[in-house]
Amino acid sequence: MPDANMSPLALARRQVDLDRLATARVPLLFARKQDRMRRTAHAFFRGCAPLFYEVLAARPALAEGPPGLGGIVGDMHLENVGAFRAESGAVVFDLNDFDDATIGPWRADVLRLAVSTLLAVRSLRPAGEDAVHAVDTMIRKWRDGVSGNPGPPRPREVEALLRRAERRTDEDLLAGRAPERDGRRSFARGERYFDLPSDVSSQVPGLLGRYVRSLGERAPKRAADWRVDDAAWRVAGTGSLGVLRIAILVSRDDRSRDRLFDLKESRDSSVHRAYAAVAPAPAVRAVSVVETARALLTDPPRLLAAVEDAPGFVGRRLFPQEDKLALEDGVQSPEDLAREVGWILGRAHRRAATAPPPQAWSDADLAAIVDEAIELAGLFESIYLAYCRLPAAPP
């Protein structure tokens, strides 16, 4: 970490520096990222994965823990799950963001999810006991998942999310993102989309073609004939604001409907700010992201593929069934959600394990991680408050 000063104010200033660096190509996103991160301590924590791992590097005792190695999410938090159309055609609820995915220690994901759980529940419930109970439940369900035990009953919010996702149509998706005007669809410029730089815009047809080729036999029929009707810079997420994200509208023909695609530029995993890489990674970062995502998920997103232009893009089709739970919209039982997400993460770690531990983590192992998470939650709550004291960027 560049600054050895671990005071909340120093770390808040470091986060501002990281925000500026991340949004340097599109400075107007700097204010937007700050606005999102100022909303709650959990929103701040969601958007500061690089800082989280820099803190672990500066305090290595907190990064230590029980064994277990394999594919990990990297930027694990309580909202890194959602509904999506999977490869099998089913609509599933699972992990859904793999920007920081890599091969690494399980404890990195478990610790980050534990801190996220504490901060999230504290933002919804005033009693500290609620947060502690939720994180204890989450981490035990993680152990159940990684041990191959059945999952808990799904929270009502998850069931409702899946029902909504199933009902959503292609027309719903297109009307919300690329409304039709004068017989032609285009992305609605504004909060969610803006124009690509000309040097990027000119590359979009070639990127789309390479994405189709990378799909191989999974490519839809007549994909080689797709034509780009519109392309825009897609603004989404918090931690990834500033990363080049290209939304592409492919026009329909006589036998197919309009389609939306997302090509997201890959970046180095934040995990390796604290944990050394355990194996040589593919030359193109996007390949590593897709390989790890496919290892972690039982039924990965449909038409997920890497575009091998260094550092590469992760490509996927946008389906109307994509949706996520937002804690700020209200969750009736954050403990139930934490239980579900913990088990989902454990199941994913079990699938993607490269060096599983010789025996399950003990109760003492789990308790030690909760103790570390409590310490880190207190630190990041303090960093968040210091961040809010710093002058906000002009809108």
PDB file of N, CA and C in Angstrom, residues 337-393:
ATOM      1  N   LEU A 337     -31.190 -13.774   3.900  1.00  0.00           N
ATOM      2  CA  LEU A 337     -30.408 -13.528   2.687  1.00  0.00           C
ATOM      3  C   LEU A 337     -28.950 -13.903   2.911  1.00  0.00           C
ATOM      4  N   ALA A 338     -28.393 -13.532   4.063  1.00  0.00           N
ATOM      5  CA  ALA A 338     -27.002 -13.877   4.365  1.00  0.00           C
ATOM      6  C   ALA A 338     -26.812 -15.392   4.398  1.00  0.00           C
ATOM      7  N   ARG A 339     -27.785 -16.095   4.954  1.00  0.00           N
ATOM      8  CA  ARG A 339     -27.725 -17.560   4.999  1.00  0.00           C
ATOM      9  C   ARG A 339     -27.681 -18.136   3.582  1.00  0.00           C
ATOM     10  N   GLU A 340     -28.544 -17.613   2.709  1.00  0.00           N
ATOM     11  CA  GLU A 340     -28.611 -18.098   1.327  1.00  0.00           C
ATOM     12  C   GLU A 340     -27.317 -17.800   0.572  1.00  0.00           C
ATOM     13  N   VAL A 341     -26.818 -16.583   0.698  1.00  0.00           N
ATOM     14  CA  VAL A 341     -25.611 -16.199  -0.040  1.00  0.00           C
ATOM     15  C   VAL A 341     -24.398 -16.965   0.483  1.00  0.00           C
ATOM     16  N   GLY A 342     -24.329 -17.166   1.795  1.00  0.00           N
ATOM     17  CA  GLY A 342     -23.225 -17.951   2.343  1.00  0.00           C
ATOM     18  C   GLY A 342     -23.194 -19.359   1.775  1.00  0.00           C
ATOM     19  N   TRP A 343     -24.364 -19.999   1.713  1.00  0.00           N
ATOM     20  CA  TRP A 343     -24.419 -21.358   1.168  1.00  0.00           C
ATOM     21  C   TRP A 343     -24.064 -21.367  -0.320  1.00  0.00           C
ATOM     22  N   ILE A 344     -24.564 -20.397  -1.079  1.00  0.00           N
ATOM     23  CA  ILE A 344     -24.252 -20.318  -2.510  1.00  0.00           C
ATOM     24  C   ILE A 344     -22.746 -20.187  -2.721  1.00  0.00           C
ATOM     25  N   LEU A 345     -22.095 -19.343  -1.916  1.00  0.00           N
ATOM     26  CA  LEU A 345     -20.649 -19.178  -2.052  1.00  0.00           C
ATOM     27  C   LEU A 345     -19.920 -20.468  -1.695  1.00  0.00           C
ATOM     28  N   GLY A 346     -20.348 -21.138  -0.627  1.00  0.00           N
ATOM     29  CA  GLY A 346     -19.706 -22.400  -0.260  1.00  0.00           C
ATOM     30  C   GLY A 346     -19.831 -23.444  -1.356  1.00  0.00           C
ATOM     31  N   ARG A 347     -21.018 -23.539  -1.947  1.00  0.00           N
ATOM     32  CA  ARG A 347     -21.222 -24.488  -3.053  1.00  0.00           C
ATOM     33  C   ARG A 347     -20.293 -24.156  -4.217  1.00  0.00           C
ATOM     34  N   ALA A 348     -20.140 -22.863  -4.516  1.00  0.00           N
ATOM     35  CA  ALA A 348     -19.265 -22.452  -5.617  1.00  0.00           C
ATOM     36  C   ALA A 348     -17.809 -22.797  -5.322  1.00  0.00           C
ATOM     37  N   HIS A 349     -17.367 -22.540  -4.099  1.00  0.00           N
ATOM     38  CA  HIS A 349     -15.993 -22.889  -3.728  1.00  0.00           C
ATOM     39  C   HIS A 349     -15.758 -24.395  -3.860  1.00  0.00           C
ATOM     40  N   ARG A 350     -16.726 -25.175  -3.472  1.00  0.00           N
ATOM     41  CA  ARG A 350     -16.593 -26.636  -3.590  1.00  0.00           C
ATOM     42  C   ARG A 350     -16.410 -27.037  -5.049  1.00  0.00           C
ATOM     43  N   ARG A 351     -17.182 -26.433  -5.945  1.00  0.00           N
ATOM     44  CA  ARG A 351     -17.097 -26.761  -7.370  1.00  0.00           C
ATOM     45  C   ARG A 351     -15.742 -26.382  -7.951  1.00  0.00           C
ATOM     46  N   ALA A 352     -15.223 -25.234  -7.552  1.00  0.00           N
ATOM     47  CA  ALA A 352     -14.033 -24.674  -8.198  1.00  0.00           C
ATOM     48  C   ALA A 352     -12.752 -24.924  -7.410  1.00  0.00           C
ATOM     49  N   ALA A 353     -12.797 -25.822  -6.439  1.00  0.00           N
ATOM     50  CA  ALA A 353     -11.626 -26.067  -5.594  1.00  0.00           C
ATOM     51  C   ALA A 353     -10.475 -26.666  -6.395  1.00  0.00           C
ATOM     52  N   THR A 354      -9.282 -26.157  -6.154  1.00  0.00           N
ATOM     53  CA  THR A 354      -8.071 -26.751  -6.725  1.00  0.00           C
ATOM     54  C   THR A 354      -7.219 -27.411  -5.644  1.00  0.00           C
ATOM     55  N   ALA A 355      -7.340 -26.938  -4.407  1.00  0.00           N
ATOM     56  CA  ALA A 355      -6.620 -27.538  -3.276  1.00  0.00           C
ATOM     57  C   ALA A 355      -7.512 -27.433  -2.041  1.00  0.00           C
ATOM     58  N   PRO A 356      -8.533 -28.287  -1.959  1.00  0.00           N
ATOM     59  CA  PRO A 356      -9.427 -28.222  -0.798  1.00  0.00           C
ATOM     60  C   PRO A 356      -8.687 -28.614   0.477  1.00  0.00           C
ATOM     61  N   PRO A 357      -9.145 -28.122   1.621  1.00  0.00           N
ATOM     62  CA  PRO A 357      -8.474 -28.474   2.879  1.00  0.00           C
ATOM     63  C   PRO A 357      -8.699 -29.942   3.217  1.00  0.00           C
ATOM     64  N   PRO A 358      -7.802 -30.538   3.987  1.00  0.00           N
ATOM     65  CA  PRO A 358      -7.959 -31.960   4.327  1.00  0.00           C
ATOM     66  C   PRO A 358      -9.181 -32.233   5.196  1.00  0.00           C
ATOM     67  N   GLN A 359      -9.651 -31.220   5.911  1.00  0.00           N
ATOM     68  CA  GLN A 359     -10.852 -31.381   6.723  1.00  0.00           C
ATOM     69  C   GLN A 359     -11.610 -30.059   6.755  1.00  0.00           C
ATOM     70  N   ALA A 360     -12.892 -30.140   7.093  1.00  0.00           N
ATOM     71  CA  ALA A 360     -13.727 -28.940   7.118  1.00  0.00           C
ATOM     72  C   ALA A 360     -13.203 -27.946   8.149  1.00  0.00           C
ATOM     73  N   TRP A 361     -13.436 -26.675   7.881  1.00  0.00           N
ATOM     74  CA  TRP A 361     -13.045 -25.651   8.839  1.00  0.00           C
ATOM     75  C   TRP A 361     -13.774 -25.891  10.160  1.00  0.00           C
ATOM     76  N   SER A 362     -13.059 -25.746  11.244  1.00  0.00           N
ATOM     77  CA  SER A 362     -13.623 -25.987  12.569  1.00  0.00           C
ATOM     78  C   SER A 362     -14.439 -24.784  13.036  1.00  0.00           C
ATOM     79  N   ASP A 363     -15.191 -24.982  14.124  1.00  0.00           N
ATOM     80  CA  ASP A 363     -15.916 -23.859  14.716  1.00  0.00           C
ATOM     81  C   ASP A 363     -14.944 -22.751  15.117  1.00  0.00           C
ATOM     82  N   ALA A 364     -13.769 -23.134  15.599  1.00  0.00           N
ATOM     83  CA  ALA A 364     -12.770 -22.132  15.982  1.00  0.00           C
ATOM     84  C   ALA A 364     -12.275 -21.352  14.765  1.00  0.00           C
ATOM     85  N   ASP A 365     -12.109 -22.033  13.633  1.00  0.00           N
ATOM     86  CA  ASP A 365     -11.711 -21.345  12.397  1.00  0.00           C
ATOM     87  C   ASP A 365     -12.760 -20.309  12.004  1.00  0.00           C
ATOM     88  N   LEU A 366     -14.029 -20.711  12.048  1.00  0.00           N
ATOM     89  CA  LEU A 366     -15.104 -19.790  11.675  1.00  0.00           C
ATOM     90  C   LEU A 366     -15.160 -18.613  12.638  1.00  0.00           C
ATOM     91  N   ALA A 367     -15.019 -18.885  13.931  1.00  0.00           N
ATOM     92  CA  ALA A 367     -15.077 -17.813  14.925  1.00  0.00           C
ATOM     93  C   ALA A 367     -13.940 -16.817  14.723  1.00  0.00           C
ATOM     94  N   ALA A 368     -12.764 -17.310  14.352  1.00  0.00           N
ATOM     95  CA  ALA A 368     -11.629 -16.408  14.130  1.00  0.00           C
ATOM     96  C   ALA A 368     -11.895 -15.480  12.949  1.00  0.00           C
ATOM     97  N   ILE A 369     -12.520 -15.994  11.892  1.00  0.00           N
ATOM     98  CA  ILE A 369     -12.837 -15.146  10.744  1.00  0.00           C
ATOM     99  C   ILE A 369     -13.891 -14.114  11.124  1.00  0.00           C
ATOM    100  N   VAL A 370     -14.877 -14.500  11.924  1.00  0.00           N
ATOM    101  CA  VAL A 370     -15.877 -13.527  12.375  1.00  0.00           C
ATOM    102  C   VAL A 370     -15.209 -12.434  13.207  1.00  0.00           C
ATOM    103  N   ASP A 371     -14.277 -12.797  14.078  1.00  0.00           N
ATOM    104  CA  ASP A 371     -13.560 -11.787  14.869  1.00  0.00           C
ATOM    105  C   ASP A 371     -12.815 -10.811  13.960  1.00  0.00           C
ATOM    106  N   GLU A 372     -12.149 -11.344  12.936  1.00  0.00           N
ATOM    107  CA  GLU A 372     -11.434 -10.477  11.990  1.00  0.00           C
ATOM    108  C   GLU A 372     -12.412  -9.591  11.228  1.00  0.00           C
ATOM    109  N   ALA A 373     -13.566 -10.152  10.860  1.00  0.00           N
ATOM    110  CA  ALA A 373     -14.570  -9.377  10.131  1.00  0.00           C
ATOM    111  C   ALA A 373     -15.115  -8.242  10.983  1.00  0.00           C
ATOM    112  N   ILE A 374     -15.317  -8.490  12.275  1.00  0.00           N
ATOM    113  CA  ILE A 374     -15.794  -7.429  13.168  1.00  0.00           C
ATOM    114  C   ILE A 374     -14.775  -6.295  13.230  1.00  0.00           C
ATOM    115  N   GLU A 375     -13.508  -6.645  13.332  1.00  0.00           N
ATOM    116  CA  GLU A 375     -12.462  -5.618  13.352  1.00  0.00           C
ATOM    117  C   GLU A 375     -12.453  -4.821  12.049  1.00  0.00           C
ATOM    118  N   LEU A 376     -12.547  -5.512  10.929  1.00  0.00           N
ATOM    119  CA  LEU A 376     -12.529  -4.825   9.636  1.00  0.00           C
ATOM    120  C   LEU A 376     -13.803  -4.020   9.407  1.00  0.00           C
ATOM    121  N   ALA A 377     -14.949  -4.524   9.867  1.00  0.00           N
ATOM    122  CA  ALA A 377     -16.194  -3.766   9.714  1.00  0.00           C
ATOM    123  C   ALA A 377     -16.104  -2.443  10.462  1.00  0.00           C
ATOM    124  N   GLY A 378     -15.523  -2.472  11.669  1.00  0.00           N
ATOM    125  CA  GLY A 378     -15.337  -1.228  12.406  1.00  0.00           C
ATOM    126  C   GLY A 378     -14.416  -0.268  11.677  1.00  0.00           C
ATOM    127  N   LEU A 379     -13.335  -0.805  11.109  1.00  0.00           N
ATOM    128  CA  LEU A 379     -12.409   0.047  10.367  1.00  0.00           C
ATOM    129  C   LEU A 379     -13.083   0.660   9.148  1.00  0.00           C
ATOM    130  N   PHE A 380     -13.813  -0.148   8.371  1.00  0.00           N
ATOM    131  CA  PHE A 380     -14.416   0.382   7.147  1.00  0.00           C
ATOM    132  C   PHE A 380     -15.603   1.295   7.433  1.00  0.00           C
ATOM    133  N   GLU A 381     -16.288   1.103   8.543  1.00  0.00           N
ATOM    134  CA  GLU A 381     -17.297   2.085   8.961  1.00  0.00           C
ATOM    135  C   GLU A 381     -16.624   3.431   9.226  1.00  0.00           C
ATOM    136  N   SER A 382     -15.462   3.408   9.875  1.00  0.00           N
ATOM    137  CA  SER A 382     -14.721   4.639  10.152  1.00  0.00           C
ATOM    138  C   SER A 382     -14.197   5.277   8.869  1.00  0.00           C
ATOM    139  N   ILE A 383     -13.689   4.449   7.954  1.00  0.00           N
ATOM    140  CA  ILE A 383     -13.213   4.986   6.674  1.00  0.00           C
ATOM    141  C   ILE A 383     -14.368   5.632   5.921  1.00  0.00           C
ATOM    142  N   TYR A 384     -15.520   4.976   5.939  1.00  0.00           N
ATOM    143  CA  TYR A 384     -16.708   5.523   5.266  1.00  0.00           C
ATOM    144  C   TYR A 384     -17.075   6.893   5.825  1.00  0.00           C
ATOM    145  N   LEU A 385     -17.093   7.037   7.147  1.00  0.00           N
ATOM    146  CA  LEU A 385     -17.440   8.328   7.750  1.00  0.00           C
ATOM    147  C   LEU A 385     -16.406   9.389   7.375  1.00  0.00           C
ATOM    148  N   ALA A 386     -15.123   9.007   7.372  1.00  0.00           N
ATOM    149  CA  ALA A 386     -14.089   9.960   6.959  1.00  0.00           C
ATOM    150  C   ALA A 386     -14.253  10.333   5.489  1.00  0.00           C
ATOM    151  N   TYR A 387     -14.617   9.369   4.667  1.00  0.00           N
ATOM    152  CA  TYR A 387     -14.865   9.612   3.236  1.00  0.00           C
ATOM    153  C   TYR A 387     -15.994  10.624   3.064  1.00  0.00           C
ATOM    154  N   CYS A 388     -17.040  10.487   3.877  1.00  0.00           N
ATOM    155  CA  CYS A 388     -18.174  11.414   3.786  1.00  0.00           C
ATOM    156  C   CYS A 388     -17.807  12.820   4.254  1.00  0.00           C
ATOM    157  N   ARG A 389     -16.784  12.946   5.077  1.00  0.00           N
ATOM    158  CA  ARG A 389     -16.341  14.271   5.528  1.00  0.00           C
ATOM    159  C   ARG A 389     -15.530  14.999   4.465  1.00  0.00           C
ATOM    160  N   LEU A 390     -14.911  14.247   3.577  1.00  0.00           N
ATOM    161  CA  LEU A 390     -14.105  14.881   2.537  1.00  0.00           C
ATOM    162  C   LEU A 390     -15.009  15.624   1.566  1.00  0.00           C
ATOM    163  N   PRO A 391     -14.514  16.675   0.933  1.00  0.00           N
ATOM    164  CA  PRO A 391     -15.354  17.424  -0.014  1.00  0.00           C
ATOM    165  C   PRO A 391     -15.854  16.522  -1.131  1.00  0.00           C
ATOM    166  N   ALA A 392     -17.131  16.614  -1.411  1.00  0.00           N
ATOM    167  CA  ALA A 392     -17.709  15.823  -2.500  1.00  0.00           C
ATOM    168  C   ALA A 392     -17.344  16.439  -3.835  1.00  0.00           C
ATOM    169  N   ALA A 393     -17.198  15.591  -4.843  1.00  0.00           N
ATOM    170  CA  ALA A 393     -16.943  16.084  -6.199  1.00  0.00           C
ATOM    171  C   ALA A 393     -18.184  16.807  -6.706  1.00  0.00           C
TER     172      ALA A 393
END
